[in-house]
Amino acid sequence: MRASFREAFGMEGQAEGRAPARVNLIGDHTDYAAGFCLPMPLRCETRVTMARAGSFEARSEGHPAASFDPSGPPRGDWTDYVAGPLAELAEAGIEVPPVAVLVASDIPQGAGISSSAALEVAVLRAALALTGTSLRDAEVARMAQAAENNYCGVNCGILDQMASAAGRPGEALLLDCRTGEGRLVAVPPSFRFRVVHCGVARRLADGAYNERRRAVEEAAALLGIAALRDAVPSDVEGLPPSVRRRARHVVTENMRVVSAVAALEAQDVAGFGRAMSESHRSLAEDYEVSAPALDRLVTTMLAEGAAGARLTGAGFGGCAVALLPPELDSDLWWKRVSADNPAAWLVAD
Ligand code: GLA
């Protein structure tokens, strides 16, 4: 990075920040209902180098160099994910001087493994290092989410930013989205996860995502509770049909996260896998955020011997995650899964 920075800007980098991609093992579409999620960082990551400069300028492989202004309106391109976090820092009274920013990443974009959250968190870390400020991981995550909500105009929850900021390699993060706190849970070596892209990019996701959020908020309002986190399954059945299935997904998904964590701690691969597969069914049937390519991939993953499989992240395309039992030959498994899903590709193992 040092040499690339020198080459790009003709000066030395002064501060660095890095942040990983994530896979959510279970607990999707629960974060904006104050619920539970269980993400785990992946090995691929985004690295950001910064140095004080005459104006704000950013470069990233595959993109032309661009000037940006955190105090101005968004440009509507990737630099918003650099400007937004700097704007949030200014909002919190941490003024970042004009900087040159170099971004390097091996996270595939648009695969649903949080490349944007990783960029936001890495930018915040580099800017904090540059200004000699330290913040807790949970606070970094909250600022990254605020940047995405306020500057980039994406109405996401806290899952991705928390996973990227507070996740640790080899550990799952049980995230309580009400308190914003996470608890690390060790992943034993007998738990082998595979993250596979179904070959179809996320489509029309923003409108459908916001529509799901509205249904969940309406259900909570009808039940007279702050968030669906506070509901139990019997509450849901009295709701009008327009929101009942959406609410049922959220309520049962929270319960599945709790049972999956117990299975992880008991080293119960089969139990964890069952919770994953039930989660996929709920996301596909009650929440309706799957896609034909994702359903097919999950079906093949299970038919070829996975202990559990589910779509991961927002859905509508992107990735699925499978849990392989210890005795399964993973190369052979992948050979068979990819033969039946020719557009699929292995993102992480
Ligand atoms: C996207 C959002 C997250 C979360 C997931 C679904 O990744 O950015 O906040 O809502 O979808 O679990």
Short mmCIF file of C-alpha atoms in Angstrom, two decimals, residues 13 36 77-78 83 101 131-132 143 157 200 205 215 223 228 262 273 284 286 307 312 327 347:
data_model
loop_
_atom_site.label_atom_id
_atom_site.label_comp_id
_atom_site.label_asym_id
_atom_site.label_seq_id
_atom_site.Cartn_x
_atom_site.Cartn_y
_atom_site.Cartn_z
CA GLY A 13 0.69 7.81 3.27
CA PHE A 36 -30.38 -10.69 16.86
CA ASP A 77 -20.85 7.12 -6.89
CA TRP A 78 -18.39 5.07 -4.80
CA ALA A 83 -17.17 11.17 1.99
CA VAL A 101 -7.39 8.58 0.00
CA THR A 131 -6.42 12.62 13.74
CA GLY A 132 -5.15 10.62 16.74
CA MET A 143 -21.02 6.15 12.59
CA GLY A 157 -29.64 -1.56 9.77
CA VAL A 200 -27.39 -13.51 -9.97
CA ALA A 205 -33.32 -4.68 -3.75
CA ALA A 215 -44.26 -3.87 7.11
CA LEU A 223 -49.01 -4.73 18.49
CA LEU A 228 -40.82 -6.93 16.84
CA ALA A 262 -26.64 -22.69 21.68
CA GLY A 273 -27.62 -26.59 10.21
CA ALA A 284 -38.19 -17.46 1.08
CA ASP A 286 -42.73 -15.67 4.81
CA ALA A 307 -25.94 -29.84 7.26
CA THR A 312 -27.32 -14.60 3.53
CA GLU A 327 -17.13 -36.05 7.27
CA VAL A 347 -16.67 -16.58 -2.54
#
